[in-house]
mmCIF file of C-alpha atoms in Angstrom:
data_model
loop_
_atom_site.group_PDB
_atom_site.id
_atom_site.type_symbol
_atom_site.label_atom_id
_atom_site.label_comp_id
_atom_site.label_asym_id
_atom_site.label_seq_id
_atom_site.Cartn_x
_atom_site.Cartn_y
_atom_site.Cartn_z
ATOM 1 C CA MET A 1355 97.712 94.293 78.829
ATOM 2 C CA SER A 1356 98.222 90.543 78.306
ATOM 3 C CA ARG A 1357 100.577 88.570 80.527
ATOM 4 C CA ARG A 1358 102.487 87.446 77.448
ATOM 5 C CA PHE A 1359 103.017 91.084 76.538
ATOM 6 C CA ALA A 1360 104.231 91.964 80.040
ATOM 7 C CA ARG A 1361 106.684 89.062 80.048
ATOM 8 C CA THR A 1362 107.999 90.060 76.637
ATOM 9 C CA LEU A 1363 108.632 93.651 77.693
ATOM 10 C CA CYS A 1364 110.329 92.744 80.949
ATOM 11 C CA THR A 1365 113.153 90.665 79.469
ATOM 12 C CA ALA A 1366 116.674 91.927 79.892
ATOM 13 C CA ALA A 1367 117.152 92.243 76.156
ATOM 14 C CA LEU A 1368 114.480 94.917 76.019
ATOM 15 C CA ALA A 1369 115.495 96.839 79.119
ATOM 16 C CA ALA A 1370 116.944 99.829 77.266
ATOM 17 C CA VAL A 1371 115.065 99.588 73.973
ATOM 18 C CA VAL A 1372 111.957 101.502 74.762
ATOM 19 C CA ALA A 1373 113.164 104.741 76.383
ATOM 20 C CA ALA A 1374 112.874 107.660 73.971
ATOM 21 C CA SER A 1375 116.282 108.721 72.654
ATOM 22 C CA PRO A 1376 117.207 112.398 72.364
ATOM 23 C CA ALA A 1377 119.215 111.653 69.237
ATOM 24 C CA VAL A 1378 116.088 110.717 67.288
ATOM 25 C CA ALA A 1379 113.912 113.513 65.925
ATOM 26 C CA GLU A 1380 110.296 113.961 67.025
ATOM 27 C CA PRO A 1381 108.101 112.097 64.521
ATOM 28 C CA SER A 1382 105.216 113.672 62.689
ATOM 29 C CA GLY A 1383 102.288 112.374 60.674
ATOM 30 C CA PRO A 1384 100.358 109.121 61.194
ATOM 31 C CA PRO A 1385 101.871 106.278 63.251
ATOM 32 C CA PRO A 1386 103.967 103.780 61.319
ATOM 33 C CA ALA A 1387 102.670 100.297 60.722
ATOM 34 C CA PRO A 1388 103.830 97.766 63.327
ATOM 35 C CA GLY A 1389 106.938 95.824 62.482
ATOM 36 C CA PRO A 1390 109.541 96.292 59.792
ATOM 37 C CA ALA A 1391 108.189 97.317 56.418
ATOM 38 C CA ALA A 1392 107.846 94.689 53.748
ATOM 39 C CA GLY A 1393 110.821 94.443 51.407
ATOM 40 C CA ALA A 1394 114.294 95.619 52.429
ATOM 41 C CA PRO A 1395 115.056 95.350 56.161
ATOM 42 C CA GLN A 1396 114.997 98.569 58.162
ATOM 43 C CA SER A 1397 118.127 100.097 59.665
ATOM 44 C CA VAL A 1398 118.738 99.885 63.394
ATOM 45 C CA ALA A 1399 118.092 103.628 63.653
ATOM 46 C CA GLY A 1400 114.807 103.182 61.799
ATOM 47 C CA LEU A 1401 113.710 100.410 64.144
ATOM 48 C CA LEU A 1402 114.615 102.497 67.186
ATOM 49 C CA LYS A 1403 112.684 105.473 65.868
ATOM 50 C CA GLN A 1404 109.678 103.281 65.145
ATOM 51 C CA LEU A 1405 109.677 101.819 68.643
ATOM 52 C CA GLN A 1406 110.064 105.266 70.178
ATOM 53 C CA THR A 1407 107.166 106.549 68.107
ATOM 54 C CA LEU A 1408 104.903 103.720 69.229
ATOM 55 C CA TYR A 1409 105.797 104.168 72.888
ATOM 56 C CA ARG A 1410 105.386 107.915 72.745
ATOM 57 C CA GLN A 1411 101.982 107.585 71.101
ATOM 58 C CA ALA A 1412 100.917 105.128 73.798
ATOM 59 C CA GLU A 1413 102.055 107.518 76.520
ATOM 60 C CA GLU A 1414 100.339 110.477 74.864
ATOM 61 C CA ALA A 1415 97.104 108.484 74.720
ATOM 62 C CA GLY A 1416 97.583 107.519 78.349
ATOM 63 C CA GLU A 1417 97.975 111.145 79.430
ATOM 64 C CA VAL A 1418 94.784 112.062 77.545
ATOM 65 C CA TYR A 1419 93.039 109.250 79.427
ATOM 66 C CA ASN A 1420 94.457 110.571 82.710
ATOM 67 C CA ARG A 1421 93.121 114.074 82.041
ATOM 68 C CA THR A 1422 89.672 112.658 81.385
ATOM 69 C CA GLU A 1423 89.909 110.588 84.563
ATOM 70 C CA VAL A 1424 90.706 113.703 86.591
ATOM 71 C CA GLU A 1425 87.811 115.590 84.997
ATOM 72 C CA LEU A 1426 85.437 112.673 85.595
ATOM 73 C CA ARG A 1427 86.387 112.622 89.273
ATOM 74 C CA LYS A 1428 85.635 116.340 89.544
ATOM 75 C CA ARG A 1429 82.304 115.966 87.783
ATOM 76 C CA THR A 1430 81.368 113.003 89.957
ATOM 77 C CA ALA A 1431 82.115 115.000 93.112
ATOM 78 C CA GLU A 1432 80.066 117.921 91.771
ATOM 79 C CA ALA A 1433 77.187 115.598 90.900
ATOM 80 C CA ARG A 1434 77.204 114.172 94.431
ATOM 81 C CA LYS A 1435 77.174 117.676 95.904
ATOM 82 C CA VAL A 1436 74.273 118.757 93.674
ATOM 83 C CA HIS A 1437 72.381 115.557 94.519
ATOM 84 C CA ALA A 1438 72.778 116.253 98.238
ATOM 85 C CA GLU A 1439 71.618 119.863 97.747
ATOM 86 C CA LEU A 1440 68.660 118.633 95.724
ATOM 87 C CA ALA A 1441 67.656 116.222 98.491
ATOM 88 C CA ARG A 1442 67.709 119.076 101.015
ATOM 89 C CA ALA A 1443 65.744 121.314 98.637
ATOM 90 C CA ARG A 1444 63.116 118.626 98.153
ATOM 91 C CA ALA A 1445 62.811 118.234 101.915
ATOM 92 C CA ALA A 1446 62.373 122.005 102.286
ATOM 93 C CA LEU A 1447 59.816 121.999 99.488
ATOM 94 C CA GLY A 1448 57.883 119.224 101.204
ATOM 95 C CA ALA A 1449 57.890 121.177 104.477
ATOM 96 C CA GLY A 1450 56.723 124.311 102.644
ATOM 97 C CA ARG A 1451 53.874 122.466 101.018
ATOM 98 C CA ARG A 1452 52.778 121.072 104.363
ATOM 99 C CA ASP A 1453 52.803 124.578 105.866
ATOM 100 C CA ALA A 1454 50.815 125.876 102.894
ATOM 101 C CA GLY A 1455 48.337 123.050 103.361
ATOM 102 C CA ARG A 1456 47.803 123.968 106.990
ATOM 103 C CA LEU A 1457 47.326 127.598 105.986
ATOM 104 C CA ALA A 1458 44.703 126.611 103.427
ATOM 105 C CA ARG A 1459 42.863 124.496 105.999
ATOM 106 C CA ASP A 1460 42.927 127.380 108.483
ATOM 107 C CA GLN A 1461 41.396 129.699 105.896
ATOM 108 C CA TYR A 1462 38.715 127.154 105.053
ATOM 109 C CA GLN A 1463 37.884 126.635 108.726
ATOM 110 C CA GLY A 1464 37.777 130.357 109.462
ATOM 111 C CA ARG A 1465 40.930 130.510 111.528
ATOM 112 C CA THR A 1466 42.763 133.041 109.354
ATOM 113 C CA ASP A 1467 44.145 136.391 110.437
ATOM 114 C CA PHE A 1468 41.205 138.003 108.538
ATOM 115 C CA SER A 1469 38.631 136.223 110.709
ATOM 116 C CA VAL A 1470 40.529 137.223 113.823
ATOM 117 C CA TYR A 1471 40.515 140.841 112.583
ATOM 118 C CA MET A 1472 36.772 140.766 111.929
ATOM 119 C CA GLN A 1473 36.103 139.303 115.343
ATOM 120 C CA LEU A 1474 38.034 142.123 116.932
ATOM 121 C CA LEU A 1475 36.186 144.782 114.939
ATOM 122 C CA LEU A 1476 32.798 143.290 115.786
ATOM 123 C CA SER A 1477 33.537 142.940 119.463
ATOM 124 C CA ASP A 1478 31.900 145.086 122.162
ATOM 125 C CA ASP A 1479 35.159 147.035 122.571
ATOM 126 C CA PRO A 1480 36.422 148.020 119.070
ATOM 127 C CA SER A 1481 39.282 150.036 120.638
ATOM 128 C CA ARG A 1482 40.750 146.724 121.686
ATOM 129 C CA ALA A 1483 41.305 145.957 117.986
ATOM 130 C CA LEU A 1484 43.807 148.794 117.779
ATOM 131 C CA GLU A 1485 45.630 147.552 120.836
ATOM 132 C CA GLN A 1486 45.838 144.079 119.334
ATOM 133 C CA SER A 1487 46.949 145.175 115.832
ATOM 134 C CA HIS A 1488 50.383 143.646 116.388
ATOM 135 C CA VAL A 1489 48.694 140.252 116.696
ATOM 136 C CA ILE A 1490 47.158 140.683 113.247
ATOM 137 C CA GLU A 1491 50.464 141.914 111.766
ATOM 138 C CA ARG A 1492 52.308 138.877 113.081
ATOM 139 C CA ALA A 1493 49.666 136.581 111.651
ATOM 140 C CA GLN A 1494 49.848 138.255 108.257
ATOM 141 C CA ALA A 1495 53.650 138.143 108.289
ATOM 142 C CA GLY A 1496 53.543 134.473 109.132
ATOM 143 C CA ARG A 1497 51.228 133.716 106.231
ATOM 144 C CA SER A 1498 53.427 135.724 103.844
ATOM 145 C CA ALA A 1499 56.502 133.890 105.107
ATOM 146 C CA VAL A 1500 54.856 130.534 104.409
ATOM 147 C CA VAL A 1501 54.058 131.589 100.841
ATOM 148 C CA ASP A 1502 57.567 133.048 100.304
ATOM 149 C CA ARG A 1503 59.234 129.897 101.618
ATOM 150 C CA LEU A 1504 57.146 127.715 99.369
ATOM 151 C CA THR A 1505 57.822 129.872 96.308
ATOM 152 C CA GLY A 1506 61.562 130.020 97.049
ATOM 153 C CA ALA A 1507 61.770 126.288 97.692
ATOM 154 C CA GLU A 1508 60.025 125.535 94.405
ATOM 155 C CA LYS A 1509 62.386 127.768 92.418
ATOM 156 C CA HIS A 1510 65.467 126.415 94.200
ATOM 157 C CA ALA A 1511 64.386 122.829 93.576
ATOM 158 C CA GLU A 1512 63.809 123.564 89.876
ATOM 159 C CA VAL A 1513 67.312 125.057 89.519
ATOM 160 C CA LEU A 1514 68.902 122.100 91.276
ATOM 161 C CA GLU A 1515 66.892 119.630 89.190
ATOM 162 C CA ALA A 1516 68.355 121.228 86.053
ATOM 163 C CA LYS A 1517 71.881 121.202 87.506
ATOM 164 C CA SER A 1518 71.497 117.559 88.490
ATOM 165 C CA ARG A 1519 70.395 116.570 84.991
ATOM 166 C CA LYS A 1520 73.323 118.473 83.490
ATOM 167 C CA ALA A 1521 75.798 116.857 85.905
ATOM 168 C CA ARG A 1522 74.511 113.371 85.085
ATOM 169 C CA GLU A 1523 74.796 114.063 81.359
ATOM 170 C CA GLN A 1524 78.367 115.334 81.756
ATOM 171 C CA GLN A 1525 79.247 112.206 83.695
ATOM 172 C CA ARG A 1526 77.784 110.043 80.953
ATOM 173 C CA LEU A 1527 79.703 111.849 78.203
ATOM 174 C CA LEU A 1528 82.983 111.735 80.133
ATOM 175 C CA ALA A 1529 82.584 108.041 80.884
ATOM 176 C CA ALA A 1530 82.003 107.334 77.177
ATOM 177 C CA ARG A 1531 85.032 109.452 76.250
ATOM 178 C CA GLN A 1532 87.158 107.654 78.835
ATOM 179 C CA LYS A 1533 86.205 104.262 77.422
ATOM 180 C CA GLN A 1534 87.153 105.404 73.922
ATOM 181 C CA GLN A 1535 90.499 106.701 75.203
ATOM 182 C CA ARG A 1536 91.147 103.448 77.059
ATOM 183 C CA ASP A 1537 90.541 101.558 73.831
ATOM 184 C CA THR A 1538 93.022 103.866 72.061
ATOM 185 C CA VAL A 1539 95.727 103.140 74.638
ATOM 186 C CA GLN A 1540 95.151 99.414 74.376
ATOM 187 C CA THR A 1541 95.395 99.635 70.581
ATOM 188 C CA ARG A 1542 98.718 101.474 70.917
ATOM 189 C CA LEU A 1543 100.036 98.831 73.287
ATOM 190 C CA LYS A 1544 99.024 96.043 70.920
ATOM 191 C CA GLY A 1545 100.946 97.854 68.195
ATOM 192 C CA ILE A 1546 104.054 97.808 70.376
ATOM 193 C CA GLU A 1547 103.564 94.124 71.117
ATOM 194 C CA ALA A 1548 103.333 93.371 67.399
ATOM 195 C CA MET A 1549 106.432 95.447 66.697
ATOM 196 C CA LEU A 1550 108.507 93.677 69.330
ATOM 197 C CA ALA A 1551 107.291 90.256 68.255
ATOM 198 C CA SER A 1552 108.452 90.993 64.705
ATOM 199 C CA LEU A 1553 112.080 91.662 65.729
ATOM 200 C CA SER A 1554 114.807 89.095 66.122
ATOM 201 C CA ALA A 1555 117.045 88.893 69.183
ATOM 202 C CA GLU A 1556 119.886 90.390 67.141
ATOM 203 C CA GLN A 1557 117.756 93.340 66.091
ATOM 204 C CA LEU A 1558 116.625 93.953 69.670
ATOM 205 C CA ALA A 1559 120.211 93.903 70.928
ATOM 206 C CA ALA A 1560 121.335 96.304 68.201
ATOM 207 C CA VAL A 1561 118.492 98.717 68.905
ATOM 208 C CA ALA A 1562 119.254 98.585 72.647
ATOM 209 C CA ALA A 1563 122.930 99.355 72.012
ATOM 210 C CA LEU A 1564 122.079 102.332 69.799
ATOM 211 C CA GLU A 1565 119.626 103.673 72.330
ATOM 212 C CA GLU A 1566 122.254 103.481 75.083
ATOM 213 C CA LYS A 1567 124.775 105.218 72.872
ATOM 214 C CA ASN A 1568 122.367 108.037 72.056
ATOM 215 C CA ILE A 1569 121.465 108.607 75.701
ATOM 216 C CA GLY A 1570 125.126 108.609 76.690
ATOM 217 C CA ALA A 1571 125.966 111.191 74.046
ATOM 218 C CA ALA A 1572 123.058 113.409 75.072
ATOM 219 C CA GLN A 1573 123.999 113.191 78.757
ATOM 220 C CA ASP A 1574 127.641 113.994 77.972
ATOM 221 C CA ALA A 1575 126.558 117.041 75.967
ATOM 222 C CA LEU A 1576 124.342 118.225 78.810
ATOM 223 C CA THR A 1577 127.162 117.796 81.312
ATOM 224 C CA ALA A 1578 129.633 119.599 79.028
ATOM 225 C CA SER A 1579 127.242 122.543 78.747
ATOM 226 C CA GLY A 1580 127.581 123.166 82.479
ATOM 227 C CA ALA A 1581 123.869 122.665 83.119
ATOM 228 C CA LEU A 1582 124.579 119.987 85.734
ATOM 229 C CA SER A 1583 127.567 121.635 87.380
ATOM 230 C CA SER A 1584 125.729 123.203 90.323
ATOM 231 C CA VAL A 1585 124.766 121.287 93.437
ATOM 232 C CA ARG A 1586 121.637 122.551 95.188
ATOM 233 C CA PRO A 1587 119.967 120.961 98.205
ATOM 234 C CA PRO A 1588 116.206 120.380 98.141
ATOM 235 C CA THR A 1589 113.641 121.786 100.494
ATOM 236 C CA GLU A 1590 112.331 119.523 103.230
ATOM 237 C CA GLU A 1591 109.324 118.720 101.043
ATOM 238 C CA GLY A 1592 111.540 118.117 98.013
ATOM 239 C CA GLY A 1593 113.685 115.713 99.995
ATOM 240 C CA ALA A 1594 110.577 113.831 101.102
ATOM 241 C CA ALA A 1595 109.394 113.586 97.482
ATOM 242 C CA VAL A 1596 112.776 112.181 96.453
ATOM 243 C CA ARG A 1597 112.700 109.577 99.233
ATOM 244 C CA TYR A 1598 109.223 108.486 98.201
ATOM 245 C CA ALA A 1599 110.210 108.173 94.547
ATOM 246 C CA VAL A 1600 113.335 106.168 95.376
ATOM 247 C CA GLU A 1601 111.264 103.789 97.506
ATOM 248 C CA GLN A 1602 109.109 103.013 94.450
ATOM 249 C CA ILE A 1603 112.055 101.818 92.330
ATOM 250 C CA GLY A 1604 111.346 98.382 90.858
ATOM 251 C CA LYS A 1605 107.549 98.746 90.827
ATOM 252 C CA PRO A 1606 105.909 98.241 87.416
ATOM 253 C CA TYR A 1607 104.737 100.917 85.025
ATOM 254 C CA VAL A 1608 100.997 100.650 84.375
ATOM 255 C CA TRP A 1609 99.257 103.412 82.436
ATOM 256 C CA GLY A 1610 96.740 105.299 84.541
ATOM 257 C CA ALA A 1611 98.201 103.950 87.803
ATOM 258 C CA GLU A 1612 98.878 106.173 90.828
ATOM 259 C CA GLY A 1613 100.325 103.592 93.218
ATOM 260 C CA PRO A 1614 100.982 102.197 95.601
ATOM 261 C CA ASP A 1615 101.811 99.027 93.635
ATOM 262 C CA SER A 1616 102.308 100.504 90.145
ATOM 263 C CA TYR A 1617 102.620 103.897 88.448
ATOM 264 C CA ASP A 1618 102.635 105.738 85.196
ATOM 265 C CA CYS A 1619 105.044 108.662 84.780
ATOM 266 C CA SER A 1620 102.864 111.450 86.180
ATOM 267 C CA GLY A 1621 101.230 109.124 88.678
ATOM 268 C CA LEU A 1622 104.683 108.657 90.252
ATOM 269 C CA THR A 1623 105.541 112.365 90.366
ATOM 270 C CA SER A 1624 102.145 113.481 91.662
ATOM 271 C CA GLN A 1625 102.117 110.830 94.383
ATOM 272 C CA ALA A 1626 105.697 111.599 95.401
ATOM 273 C CA TRP A 1627 104.759 115.196 96.058
ATOM 274 C CA SER A 1628 101.468 114.227 97.679
ATOM 275 C CA ALA A 1629 103.443 112.049 100.086
ATOM 276 C CA ALA A 1630 105.619 115.098 100.792
ATOM 277 C CA GLY A 1631 102.511 117.056 101.792
ATOM 278 C CA ARG A 1632 101.892 119.101 98.644
ATOM 279 C CA ASP A 1633 99.228 118.278 96.079
ATOM 280 C CA ILE A 1634 100.162 118.974 92.449
ATOM 281 C CA PRO A 1635 98.291 118.363 89.178
ATOM 282 C CA ARG A 1636 97.857 114.732 88.104
ATOM 283 C CA THR A 1637 99.098 114.740 84.496
ATOM 284 C CA SER A 1638 102.462 115.698 83.020
ATOM 285 C CA GLN A 1639 100.864 118.327 80.788
ATOM 286 C CA GLU A 1640 99.058 119.943 83.720
ATOM 287 C CA GLN A 1641 102.246 119.834 85.788
ATOM 288 C CA TRP A 1642 104.106 121.602 82.980
ATOM 289 C CA ALA A 1643 101.349 124.169 82.449
ATOM 290 C CA GLU A 1644 100.515 124.996 86.071
ATOM 291 C CA LEU A 1645 103.737 124.697 88.108
ATOM 292 C CA PRO A 1646 106.464 127.396 88.110
ATOM 293 C CA LYS A 1647 109.167 126.733 85.507
ATOM 294 C CA VAL A 1648 112.872 126.685 86.383
ATOM 295 C CA PRO A 1649 115.969 126.508 84.129
ATOM 296 C CA ILE A 1650 117.617 123.119 83.753
ATOM 297 C CA GLY A 1651 120.800 124.715 85.120
ATOM 298 C CA SER A 1652 118.967 125.586 88.359
ATOM 299 C CA LEU A 1653 117.564 122.151 89.156
ATOM 300 C CA ARG A 1654 117.395 120.946 92.727
ATOM 301 C CA PRO A 1655 116.211 117.530 93.961
ATOM 302 C CA GLY A 1656 112.435 117.269 93.898
ATOM 303 C CA ASP A 1657 112.002 119.344 90.740
ATOM 304 C CA LEU A 1658 110.074 117.741 87.883
ATOM 305 C CA VAL A 1659 111.746 117.307 84.496
ATOM 306 C CA VAL A 1660 109.307 117.328 81.574
ATOM 307 C CA TYR A 1661 109.999 115.747 78.188
ATOM 308 C CA PHE A 1662 108.836 115.945 74.556
ATOM 309 C CA PRO A 1663 107.202 118.952 72.848
ATOM 310 C CA LYS A 1664 103.737 117.948 74.058
ATOM 311 C CA ALA A 1665 104.866 117.520 77.692
ATOM 312 C CA THR A 1666 103.783 113.880 77.632
ATOM 313 C CA HIS A 1667 106.468 112.457 79.949
ATOM 314 C CA VAL A 1668 107.760 113.573 83.334
ATOM 315 C CA ALA A 1669 110.379 112.416 85.847
ATOM 316 C CA LEU A 1670 111.530 113.535 89.303
ATOM 317 C CA TYR A 1671 115.045 114.973 89.618
ATOM 318 C CA ILE A 1672 117.101 113.507 92.466
ATOM 319 C CA GLY A 1673 120.435 115.260 91.893
ATOM 320 C CA ASN A 1674 123.763 114.307 90.260
ATOM 321 C CA GLY A 1675 122.213 114.483 86.794
ATOM 322 C CA LEU A 1676 119.745 111.688 87.566
ATOM 323 C CA VAL A 1677 115.973 111.327 87.634
ATOM 324 C CA VAL A 1678 113.576 108.704 88.948
ATOM 325 C CA GLN A 1679 110.951 107.842 86.359
ATOM 326 C CA ALA A 1680 108.258 105.357 85.459
ATOM 327 C CA PRO A 1681 109.524 105.065 81.868
ATOM 328 C CA ARG A 1682 107.079 103.043 79.768
ATOM 329 C CA PRO A 1683 104.680 100.081 79.642
ATOM 330 C CA GLY A 1684 106.366 96.815 80.526
ATOM 331 C CA ALA A 1685 109.200 98.499 82.427
ATOM 332 C CA THR A 1686 109.653 99.348 86.100
ATOM 333 C CA VAL A 1687 110.337 102.544 88.035
ATOM 334 C CA LYS A 1688 114.064 103.251 87.743
ATOM 335 C CA VAL A 1689 116.826 105.833 87.900
ATOM 336 C CA SER A 1690 117.872 107.290 84.553
ATOM 337 C CA PRO A 1691 120.144 110.028 83.215
ATOM 338 C CA LEU A 1692 118.476 113.421 83.022
ATOM 339 C CA ALA A 1693 118.899 113.379 79.225
ATOM 340 C CA SER A 1694 117.235 109.993 78.729
ATOM 341 C CA ASN A 1695 114.454 111.689 76.756
ATOM 342 C CA PRO A 1696 114.241 114.903 74.709
ATOM 343 C CA LEU A 1697 114.042 117.698 77.290
ATOM 344 C CA LEU A 1698 111.239 120.243 77.263
ATOM 345 C CA GLY A 1699 112.021 121.919 80.581
ATOM 346 C CA ALA A 1700 111.561 121.692 84.328
ATOM 347 C CA VAL A 1701 109.061 122.861 86.944
ATOM 348 C CA ARG A 1702 109.254 123.325 90.700
ATOM 349 C CA PRO A 1703 106.349 122.293 92.953
ATOM 350 C CA ASP A 1704 107.806 124.134 95.981
ATOM 351 C CA PRO A 1705 109.170 127.478 94.750
ATOM 352 C CA ASP A 1706 108.439 129.069 98.118
ATOM 353 C CA GLY A 1707 110.341 126.424 100.102
ATOM 354 C CA GLU A 1708 113.577 127.040 101.980
ATOM 355 C CA PRO A 1709 116.441 124.764 100.843
ATOM 356 C CA LEU A 1710 117.997 122.506 103.455
ATOM 357 C CA GLY A 1711 121.450 123.338 104.803
ATOM 358 C CA ALA A 1712 122.776 119.907 103.845
ATOM 359 C CA TYR A 1713 121.434 116.995 101.859
ATOM 360 C CA THR A 1714 122.446 113.435 101.081
ATOM 361 C CA LEU A 1715 120.803 111.489 98.270
ATOM 362 C CA PRO A 1716 119.014 108.393 99.598
ATOM 363 C CA GLU A 1717 120.866 105.157 98.933
ATOM 364 C CA LEU A 1718 119.740 103.666 95.645
ATOM 365 C CA PRO A 1719 118.913 99.962 95.396
ATOM 366 C CA GLU A 1720 121.214 97.780 93.347
ATOM 367 C CA GLY A 1721 120.519 98.048 89.635
ATOM 368 C CA ALA A 1722 118.408 101.187 90.024
ATOM 369 C CA THR A 1723 120.548 103.241 87.627
ATOM 370 C CA SER A 1724 120.036 100.814 84.723
ATOM 371 C CA GLY A 1725 123.660 100.815 83.581
ATOM 372 C CA TYR A 1726 124.549 104.366 84.640
ATOM 373 C CA ASP A 1727 126.669 105.358 87.604
ATOM 374 C CA ALA A 1728 125.859 107.970 90.220
ATOM 375 C CA GLN A 1729 127.191 110.787 88.030
ATOM 376 C CA GLY A 1730 124.796 110.000 85.208
ATOM 377 C CA ALA A 1731 127.540 108.989 82.751
ATOM 378 C CA PRO A 1732 127.583 105.679 80.873
ATOM 379 C CA GLU A 1733 129.629 102.938 82.472
ATOM 380 C CA GLU A 1734 132.743 101.849 80.572
#
């Protein structure tokens, strides 16, 4: 991302523009062209929808990149493990070949178990051969063991060679896919930059005002439904995750980032829970798919709130109808109303945890709520 782009997105006039509004329907079809269409000027609602579409597409591409990154890490670890096993197998194969070489030399020089057997039979006291049969058996067993070890080592090394080649090829394919996905994200971000550059200050202010109005209406509707009426304390782990997330407020959003200096949406939530002592999946889609789901009306601090039909955005619930989120490129980690994006549902990383007897929300830094008070309602 260019520095000019980052400066553009961080201005106060754009602070509320780029969060996805629940009042705008989920777009379908190909992405719109950057900037207002030629001819008649677009409505404020049309501009807001276009910006939301561009940001959502960028975040979707970023989550795809994150999934590939996770898979590449797994494959790299597997490749390292196979390489280490292959090195040990090659060492065992080398030792087996040396043992086989000594056995061959012994046979050539007449020091085999057969020659020992013949010497016993041809001795003056043949009965001694029967008494010494265990010596011959041990010698034969030793020779068989040498051959078996060599054969087994060869087969094991061949299997590991094939696994190593496959692991390297998977790494290569994933790395190429990751590069392509990175290019897609950067293209999306350039589209957003072009869109913003095409708007006047008046248009930006109007879009920001509409976005705030839509979020306020959605939050009011959620509150009126009774979904936020219950107060539930977190578990000890959930409280630790909340504290971690609050401490990150003000740090920049960077796609693919997992801290400690910057985050994307799922990077923030996964690291918050990792800091609390519980590892959870890296991406928002994996978090939605793999963690136990809970009703919105049963939220407790530490739960993860997932947004959009494709589960491409996630935030951490902190209580009082508020979430901490890394919202979008160019913005910073902040506190937002629960309904700041179209809700998909919620998941709980610690369903087996025991809630605390009492809980107090950590003090939020000044400006953390981005224009919303502690109850999640728009300021007058």
